[in-house]
Amino acid sequence: MAQPDPAAMGKVAVLFGGRSAEREISLRSGGGVLAALQRKGVDAHAFDPADRPMDDLRREGFARAFIALHGRYGEDGTVQGALELLRIPYTGSGVLASAIAMDKVRTKEIWAARGLSTPPSMVLRRGDVLREVPDHLGLPLIMKPPHEGSTLGVSKVLGYSEVNEAFETAARYDDEVLAEEFIEGPELTVAILGAGPQARALPVIEIRAPGGNYDFENKYNTHDTQYLCPAPLAADVTDAVQALALAAYRAIGCEGWGRVDLMLRARDSQPFLLEVNTSPGMTDHSLVPMAARATGLSYEDLVLQVLAGASLKIGGAA
Ligand SMILES: Nc1ncnc2c1ncn2[C@@H]1O[C@H](COP(=O)(O)OP(=O)(O)O)[C@@H](O)[C@H]1O
Ligand SMILES: [Mg+2]
């Protein structure tokens, strides 16, 4: 692909920080993106939506925005909606895809309707008879809040006696709780660049956390988790995983870039979709940059390419 021209990007706002539970991660992502764009010669500036009104973007003459926010008010369609109203092109998915991807229950409903493989699940609310959950999903099972990220509120339930506590842990974050069949096998993630028919999957990454426990600590604070890229899978399994991830991304209507998380069932190598992240981590040791490097695309060039894809997704007169 031809290198985008840094000078043609105009004045660029890197949106990072924000008000979500993932603010700290966003500070790391945005700091990396800002420095990379500046090294490339882009006129890029930090902009923290927690500190100032979005209107400032237009008043200060920004031509486009790189969204390096995670979680609520950043990855969920709200900031995307504000940028549509301001008519400032932005990176990544639009309002609808961002909002759907933020909700694992609705995301799974769309995947299931398209026949895309995702673990069997139940949606639970306070007052439901929880002891019936293992009868339907088997043991172990997973419980998680449908709207969080970074593994907050996620529990692995080994027996009937643990169901209530896992529900309470997830219910701290959401009114609905998602229970899923536990998929035993390696954890995979697939970065995707582009939109629609042009979207392409990068090499698959396999994540090996200590004891198979890929929690917040192992994601961000320890050095014990191993990342294998490209994942050491048979060629036909790699192809199936990439095709499933790409179909999952397109089904939600994602654009620009994103990352699809999956589990690969060890006993039959069947992949199962967990979620799509529309504003994935973007520090220089995050997973999307790792996958890009495996194709020869440097961190700086990846960031510039994502920026060059910035667009308005809602057309018509405004
Ligand atoms: N159905 C499942 N089977 C096995 N492990 C799971 C399952 N769902 C989630 N996990 C584990 O929990 C982690 C977090 O779950 P995920 O759905 O990706 O939510 P988050 O938005 O918190 O990243 C995954 O990375 C994986 O290690
Ligand atoms: Mg995940």
Tab-separated table of C-alpha atoms and ligand atoms in Angstrom:
chain	number	residue	atom	x	y	z
A	1	MET	CA	0.000	0.000	0.000
A	2	ALA	CA	1.238	3.523	-0.826
A	3	GLN	CA	2.503	5.504	2.158
A	4	PRO	CA	0.055	8.223	3.243
A	5	ASP	CA	1.491	11.781	3.087
A	6	PRO	CA	1.850	13.162	6.678
A	7	ALA	CA	1.461	16.755	5.452
A	8	ALA	CA	-1.907	15.939	3.853
A	9	MET	CA	-3.368	14.947	7.241
A	10	GLY	CA	-3.761	18.589	8.363
A	11	LYS	CA	-4.073	19.471	12.041
A	12	VAL	CA	-4.785	16.239	13.928
A	13	ALA	CA	-6.274	15.746	17.402
A	14	VAL	CA	-5.292	12.551	19.209
A	15	LEU	CA	-8.196	11.888	21.577
A	16	PHE	CA	-7.012	10.133	24.709
A	17	GLY	CA	-7.590	9.958	28.443
A	18	GLY	CA	-11.342	10.310	28.754
A	19	ARG	CA	-13.705	9.309	31.547
A	20	SER	CA	-13.967	5.516	31.345
A	21	ALA	CA	-12.611	2.850	33.688
A	22	GLU	CA	-9.923	2.324	31.033
A	23	ARG	CA	-8.548	5.882	31.248
A	24	GLU	CA	-5.093	4.728	32.321
A	25	ILE	CA	-4.747	2.365	29.347
A	26	SER	CA	-5.944	5.134	27.037
A	27	LEU	CA	-3.256	7.474	28.361
A	28	ARG	CA	-0.657	4.878	27.348
A	29	SER	CA	-2.238	4.240	23.920
A	30	GLY	CA	-2.690	7.914	23.115
A	31	GLY	CA	0.780	8.870	24.272
A	32	GLY	CA	2.239	6.301	21.884
A	33	VAL	CA	0.040	7.376	18.979
A	34	LEU	CA	0.792	11.081	19.491
A	35	ALA	CA	4.556	10.517	19.615
A	36	ALA	CA	4.460	8.259	16.524
A	37	LEU	CA	2.478	10.779	14.479
A	38	GLN	CA	4.812	13.592	15.490
A	39	ARG	CA	7.843	11.496	14.556
A	40	LYS	CA	6.201	11.002	11.148
A	41	GLY	CA	5.896	14.774	10.752
A	42	VAL	CA	2.131	15.009	11.316
A	43	ASP	CA	0.835	18.193	13.005
A	44	ALA	CA	-0.657	16.165	15.880
A	45	HIS	CA	-1.873	17.442	19.267
A	46	ALA	CA	-3.168	15.816	22.459
A	47	PHE	CA	-6.852	16.301	23.280
A	48	ASP	CA	-8.395	14.872	26.451
A	49	PRO	CA	-12.220	14.940	26.247
A	50	ALA	CA	-12.350	14.683	30.051
A	51	ASP	CA	-10.752	18.138	30.303
A	52	ARG	CA	-12.529	20.126	27.611
A	53	PRO	CA	-15.662	20.322	25.474
A	54	MET	CA	-15.620	18.564	22.098
A	55	ASP	CA	-16.588	21.910	20.484
A	56	ASP	CA	-12.998	23.043	20.985
A	57	LEU	CA	-12.001	20.686	18.169
A	58	ARG	CA	-13.837	22.766	15.611
A	59	ARG	CA	-12.946	26.122	17.145
A	60	GLU	CA	-9.277	25.154	17.039
A	61	GLY	CA	-9.441	24.065	13.428
A	62	PHE	CA	-8.724	20.341	13.715
A	63	ALA	CA	-9.029	18.556	10.369
A	64	ARG	CA	-9.248	15.010	11.711
A	65	ALA	CA	-9.247	12.995	14.935
A	66	PHE	CA	-7.424	9.820	15.971
A	67	ILE	CA	-9.541	8.108	18.630
A	68	ALA	CA	-7.294	6.457	21.235
A	69	LEU	CA	-9.994	6.274	23.892
A	70	HIS	CA	-11.169	2.969	25.336
A	71	GLY	CA	-14.463	1.931	26.919
A	72	ARG	CA	-17.430	4.177	27.634
A	73	TYR	CA	-17.493	7.683	26.124
A	74	GLY	CA	-14.796	6.754	23.656
A	75	GLU	CA	-15.300	3.335	22.175
A	76	ASP	CA	-19.092	3.144	22.497
A	77	GLY	CA	-20.370	5.478	19.763
A	78	THR	CA	-20.779	8.617	21.869
A	79	VAL	CA	-17.547	10.369	20.861
A	80	GLN	CA	-18.111	9.119	17.305
A	81	GLY	CA	-21.542	10.817	17.353
A	82	ALA	CA	-20.038	14.086	18.574
A	83	LEU	CA	-17.452	13.999	15.768
A	84	GLU	CA	-20.185	13.314	13.184
A	85	LEU	CA	-22.060	16.412	14.416
A	86	LEU	CA	-18.868	18.479	14.297
A	87	ARG	CA	-18.147	17.043	10.798
A	88	ILE	CA	-14.584	16.074	11.779
A	89	PRO	CA	-13.399	12.787	10.161
A	90	TYR	CA	-12.264	10.221	12.732
A	91	THR	CA	-10.495	6.866	12.835
A	92	GLY	CA	-12.162	3.501	13.330
A	93	SER	CA	-15.781	2.421	13.396
A	94	GLY	CA	-18.857	4.654	13.220
A	95	VAL	CA	-21.604	5.277	15.764
A	96	LEU	CA	-23.641	2.116	15.230
A	97	ALA	CA	-20.809	-0.426	15.009
A	98	SER	CA	-19.060	1.135	18.014
A	99	ALA	CA	-22.236	0.998	20.106
A	100	ILE	CA	-23.038	-2.595	19.155
A	101	ALA	CA	-19.479	-3.811	19.735
A	102	MET	CA	-19.576	-2.282	23.221
A	103	ASP	CA	-22.425	-4.653	24.060
A	104	LYS	CA	-21.383	-8.307	24.035
A	105	VAL	CA	-24.993	-9.557	24.227
A	106	ARG	CA	-26.157	-7.680	21.098
A	107	THR	CA	-22.896	-8.479	19.317
A	108	LYS	CA	-23.391	-12.199	19.921
A	109	GLU	CA	-27.019	-12.001	18.742
A	110	ILE	CA	-25.864	-10.594	15.398
A	111	TRP	CA	-23.107	-13.183	15.045
A	112	ALA	CA	-25.486	-16.033	15.903
A	113	ALA	CA	-28.052	-14.724	13.377
A	114	ARG	CA	-25.311	-14.839	10.717
A	115	GLY	CA	-24.308	-18.355	11.702
A	116	LEU	CA	-20.933	-17.216	13.067
A	117	SER	CA	-19.544	-19.375	15.855
A	118	THR	CA	-19.722	-17.857	19.379
A	119	PRO	CA	-20.001	-19.727	22.704
A	120	PRO	CA	-23.531	-20.765	23.789
A	121	SER	CA	-24.706	-18.257	26.391
A	122	MET	CA	-27.469	-16.936	28.649
A	123	VAL	CA	-28.342	-13.400	29.709
A	124	LEU	CA	-29.013	-13.155	33.439
A	125	ARG	CA	-30.769	-10.536	35.530
A	126	ARG	CA	-31.170	-10.121	39.274
A	127	GLY	CA	-33.839	-12.522	40.513
A	128	ASP	CA	-33.093	-15.246	37.958
A	129	VAL	CA	-32.619	-18.777	39.269
A	130	LEU	CA	-28.849	-18.951	38.988
A	131	ARG	CA	-28.383	-22.588	39.894
A	132	GLU	CA	-29.995	-23.514	36.567
A	133	VAL	CA	-27.206	-21.833	34.634
A	134	PRO	CA	-24.698	-24.711	34.874
A	135	ASP	CA	-27.494	-27.123	33.884
A	136	HIS	CA	-27.684	-25.282	30.540
A	137	LEU	CA	-24.070	-24.284	29.924
A	138	GLY	CA	-22.144	-26.998	31.752
A	139	LEU	CA	-19.105	-26.438	33.946
A	140	PRO	CA	-16.801	-24.640	34.017
A	141	LEU	CA	-18.541	-21.546	32.676
A	142	ILE	CA	-17.697	-17.861	32.327
A	143	MET	CA	-19.619	-14.907	33.724
A	144	LYS	CA	-18.979	-11.344	32.620
A	145	PRO	CA	-20.557	-7.912	32.449
A	146	PRO	CA	-21.568	-7.293	28.804
A	147	HIS	CA	-20.281	-3.702	28.616
A	148	GLU	CA	-16.878	-3.724	30.299
A	149	GLY	CA	-13.442	-4.327	28.860
A	150	SER	CA	-10.004	-5.267	30.153
A	151	THR	CA	-11.418	-8.400	31.828
A	152	LEU	CA	-13.066	-6.346	34.603
A	153	GLY	CA	-15.757	-8.379	36.389
A	154	VAL	CA	-15.015	-11.628	34.489
A	155	SER	CA	-15.074	-14.900	36.491
A	156	LYS	CA	-14.521	-18.549	35.676
A	157	VAL	CA	-17.112	-20.624	37.548
A	158	LEU	CA	-15.922	-24.126	38.457
A	159	GLY	CA	-18.903	-25.367	40.488
A	160	TYR	CA	-22.509	-24.629	41.486
A	161	SER	CA	-21.338	-23.020	44.741
A	162	GLU	CA	-19.483	-20.279	42.820
A	163	VAL	CA	-22.367	-19.129	40.632
A	164	ASN	CA	-23.771	-16.509	43.014
A	165	GLU	CA	-20.468	-14.815	43.719
A	166	ALA	CA	-19.546	-14.678	40.017
A	167	PHE	CA	-22.938	-13.131	39.261
A	168	GLU	CA	-22.435	-10.478	41.958
A	169	THR	CA	-18.944	-9.670	40.660
A	170	ALA	CA	-20.252	-9.049	37.149
A	171	ALA	CA	-23.424	-7.300	38.363
A	172	ARG	CA	-21.267	-4.596	39.974
A	173	TYR	CA	-20.697	-3.275	36.448
A	174	ASP	CA	-23.948	-3.999	34.617
A	175	ASP	CA	-27.631	-4.777	35.182
A	176	GLU	CA	-27.371	-7.684	32.743
A	177	VAL	CA	-24.805	-10.437	33.180
A	178	LEU	CA	-23.608	-12.657	30.341
A	179	ALA	CA	-22.922	-16.320	31.144
A	180	GLU	CA	-21.034	-18.319	28.494
A	181	GLU	CA	-19.946	-21.882	28.010
A	182	PHE	CA	-16.235	-22.098	28.851
A	183	ILE	CA	-14.134	-22.851	25.783
A	184	GLU	CA	-11.089	-24.902	26.716
A	185	GLY	CA	-8.115	-24.109	24.525
A	186	PRO	CA	-5.799	-21.358	23.382
A	187	GLU	CA	-6.868	-17.737	23.346
A	188	LEU	CA	-6.417	-15.930	20.027
A	189	THR	CA	-6.789	-12.409	18.750
A	190	VAL	CA	-6.949	-11.115	15.180
A	191	ALA	CA	-6.263	-7.503	14.190
A	192	ILE	CA	-8.159	-6.187	11.179
A	193	LEU	CA	-7.436	-3.135	9.034
A	194	GLY	CA	-9.790	-1.497	6.529
A	195	ALA	CA	-13.522	-1.504	5.838
A	196	GLY	CA	-16.002	-3.673	3.932
A	197	PRO	CA	-14.563	-5.702	1.062
A	198	GLN	CA	-11.133	-4.056	1.545
A	199	ALA	CA	-10.826	-5.171	5.168
A	200	ARG	CA	-8.000	-7.648	5.757
A	201	ALA	CA	-6.952	-9.777	8.717
A	202	LEU	CA	-3.398	-9.530	10.069
A	203	PRO	CA	-1.524	-12.607	11.366
A	204	VAL	CA	-3.216	-14.389	14.284
A	205	ILE	CA	-1.751	-13.869	17.782
A	206	GLU	CA	-1.909	-16.611	20.412
A	207	ILE	CA	-1.964	-15.442	24.037
A	208	ARG	CA	-0.491	-17.733	26.694
A	209	ALA	CA	-1.148	-16.405	30.185
A	210	PRO	CA	0.163	-18.085	33.359
A	211	GLY	CA	-2.326	-20.837	34.267
A	212	GLY	CA	-4.497	-19.827	31.314
A	213	ASN	CA	-5.641	-16.850	33.388
A	214	TYR	CA	-5.603	-13.788	31.135
A	215	ASP	CA	-6.857	-11.274	33.685
A	216	PHE	CA	-6.222	-7.561	34.164
A	217	GLU	CA	-2.928	-8.174	35.990
A	218	ASN	CA	-1.610	-10.475	33.292
A	219	LYS	CA	-2.815	-8.143	30.536
A	220	TYR	CA	-1.207	-4.951	31.749
A	221	ASN	CA	1.053	-5.399	34.746
A	222	THR	CA	3.076	-8.609	34.544
A	223	HIS	CA	5.586	-9.887	32.063
A	224	ASP	CA	4.562	-13.528	32.395
A	225	THR	CA	2.097	-13.605	29.512
A	226	GLN	CA	3.518	-14.893	26.231
A	227	TYR	CA	2.345	-13.639	22.856
A	228	LEU	CA	3.029	-15.817	19.825
A	229	CYS	CA	2.722	-14.128	16.442
A	230	PRO	CA	2.034	-15.661	14.037
A	231	ALA	CA	0.225	-18.195	16.241
A	232	PRO	CA	1.656	-21.715	15.813
A	233	LEU	CA	-1.493	-23.199	14.236
A	234	ALA	CA	-2.013	-25.484	11.253
A	235	ALA	CA	-2.497	-23.492	8.033
A	236	ASP	CA	-6.143	-24.510	7.634
A	237	VAL	CA	-6.922	-23.509	11.225
A	238	THR	CA	-5.230	-20.128	10.711
A	239	ASP	CA	-7.305	-19.585	7.571
A	240	ALA	CA	-10.537	-20.516	9.363
A	241	VAL	CA	-9.740	-18.223	12.314
A	242	GLN	CA	-8.908	-15.255	10.066
A	243	ALA	CA	-12.017	-15.817	7.924
A	244	LEU	CA	-14.248	-16.031	11.020
A	245	ALA	CA	-12.700	-12.862	12.518
A	246	LEU	CA	-13.154	-10.965	9.261
A	247	ALA	CA	-16.782	-12.102	8.916
A	248	ALA	CA	-17.409	-11.107	12.546
A	249	TYR	CA	-15.932	-7.621	11.969
A	250	ARG	CA	-17.980	-7.088	8.813
A	251	ALA	CA	-21.191	-8.390	10.423
A	252	ILE	CA	-20.995	-5.645	13.053
A	253	GLY	CA	-20.182	-3.071	10.350
A	254	CYS	CA	-16.741	-2.204	11.751
A	255	GLU	CA	-14.502	0.149	9.775
A	256	GLY	CA	-10.950	1.435	9.868
A	257	TRP	CA	-9.421	-0.979	12.325
A	258	GLY	CA	-10.326	-3.319	15.129
A	259	ARG	CA	-9.398	-6.508	16.945
A	260	VAL	CA	-11.454	-9.677	17.296
A	261	ASP	CA	-10.912	-11.921	20.347
A	262	LEU	CA	-11.566	-15.657	20.054
A	263	MET	CA	-11.075	-18.953	21.835
A	264	LEU	CA	-9.939	-22.017	19.910
A	265	ARG	CA	-11.463	-25.230	21.266
A	266	ALA	CA	-8.502	-27.571	21.683
A	267	ARG	CA	-10.362	-30.840	21.117
A	268	ASP	CA	-11.572	-30.048	17.588
A	269	SER	CA	-9.829	-26.761	16.660
A	270	GLN	CA	-13.163	-24.969	16.321
A	271	PRO	CA	-12.877	-21.196	16.880
A	272	PHE	CA	-15.460	-19.267	18.946
A	273	LEU	CA	-15.890	-15.490	18.826
A	274	LEU	CA	-15.752	-13.611	22.146
A	275	GLU	CA	-15.854	-9.943	21.192
A	276	VAL	CA	-14.696	-7.249	18.801
A	277	ASN	CA	-12.771	-4.274	20.125
A	278	THR	CA	-13.324	-1.156	18.014
A	279	SER	CA	-10.626	0.923	19.716
A	280	PRO	CA	-7.978	-1.609	20.738
A	281	GLY	CA	-4.896	-0.898	22.828
A	282	MET	CA	-2.306	1.019	20.841
A	283	THR	CA	0.869	1.235	22.896
A	284	ASP	CA	3.921	0.095	20.970
A	285	HIS	CA	3.680	-3.319	22.673
A	286	SER	CA	-0.071	-3.701	22.208
A	287	LEU	CA	-1.459	-6.560	20.133
A	288	VAL	CA	-2.503	-4.755	16.931
A	289	PRO	CA	0.987	-3.200	16.534
A	290	MET	CA	2.494	-6.659	17.196
A	291	ALA	CA	0.433	-8.200	14.379
A	292	ALA	CA	1.275	-5.298	12.057
A	293	ARG	CA	5.005	-5.732	12.706
A	294	ALA	CA	4.707	-9.400	11.685
A	295	THR	CA	3.710	-8.158	8.219
A	296	GLY	CA	6.559	-5.624	8.102
A	297	LEU	CA	4.430	-2.622	9.057
A	298	SER	CA	6.154	-0.525	11.767
A	299	TYR	CA	4.274	1.058	14.670
A	300	GLU	CA	4.640	4.522	13.114
A	301	ASP	CA	3.426	3.363	9.699
A	302	LEU	CA	0.465	1.520	11.260
A	303	VAL	CA	-0.599	4.628	13.185
A	304	LEU	CA	-0.268	6.771	10.052
A	305	GLN	CA	-2.241	4.268	7.988
A	306	VAL	CA	-5.088	4.161	10.526
A	307	LEU	CA	-5.113	7.972	10.587
A	308	ALA	CA	-5.192	8.175	6.792
A	309	GLY	CA	-8.368	6.042	6.879
A	310	ALA	CA	-10.202	8.607	9.063
A	311	SER	CA	-13.645	9.412	7.684
A	312	LEU	CA	-17.184	10.524	8.417
A	313	LYS	CA	-19.501	7.537	8.259
A	314	ILE	CA	-22.831	9.338	8.219
A	315	GLY	CA	-23.404	10.978	4.845
A	316	GLY	CA	-25.817	13.572	3.554
A	317	ALA	CA	-26.099	17.302	4.045
A	318	ALA	CA	-25.055	18.597	7.456
B	1	LIG	N1	-16.369	-18.315	26.847
B	1	LIG	C1	-15.115	-18.234	27.302
B	1	LIG	N2	-14.346	-19.348	27.423
B	1	LIG	C2	-13.078	-19.279	27.918
B	1	LIG	N3	-12.479	-18.127	28.300
B	1	LIG	C3	-13.182	-16.986	28.199
B	1	LIG	C4	-14.527	-16.973	27.680
B	1	LIG	N4	-14.967	-15.679	27.701
B	1	LIG	C5	-13.952	-14.930	28.196
B	1	LIG	N5	-12.871	-15.698	28.502
B	1	LIG	C6	-11.595	-15.206	29.073
B	1	LIG	O1	-11.827	-13.935	29.685
B	1	LIG	C7	-11.109	-12.886	29.009
B	1	LIG	C8	-11.965	-11.629	28.887
B	1	LIG	O2	-13.129	-11.887	28.162
B	1	LIG	P1	-13.664	-10.984	26.966
B	1	LIG	O3	-14.979	-11.534	26.554
B	1	LIG	O4	-12.627	-10.861	25.887
B	1	LIG	O5	-13.930	-9.577	27.680
B	1	LIG	P2	-13.071	-8.236	27.860
B	1	LIG	O6	-13.903	-7.195	27.185
B	1	LIG	O7	-13.013	-8.037	29.339
B	1	LIG	O8	-11.731	-8.439	27.201
B	1	LIG	C9	-10.747	-13.467	27.662
B	1	LIG	O9	-9.601	-12.821	27.185
B	1	LIG	C10	-10.551	-14.956	27.994
B	1	LIG	O10	-9.288	-15.162	28.607
B	2	MG	MG	-11.292	-9.253	25.321
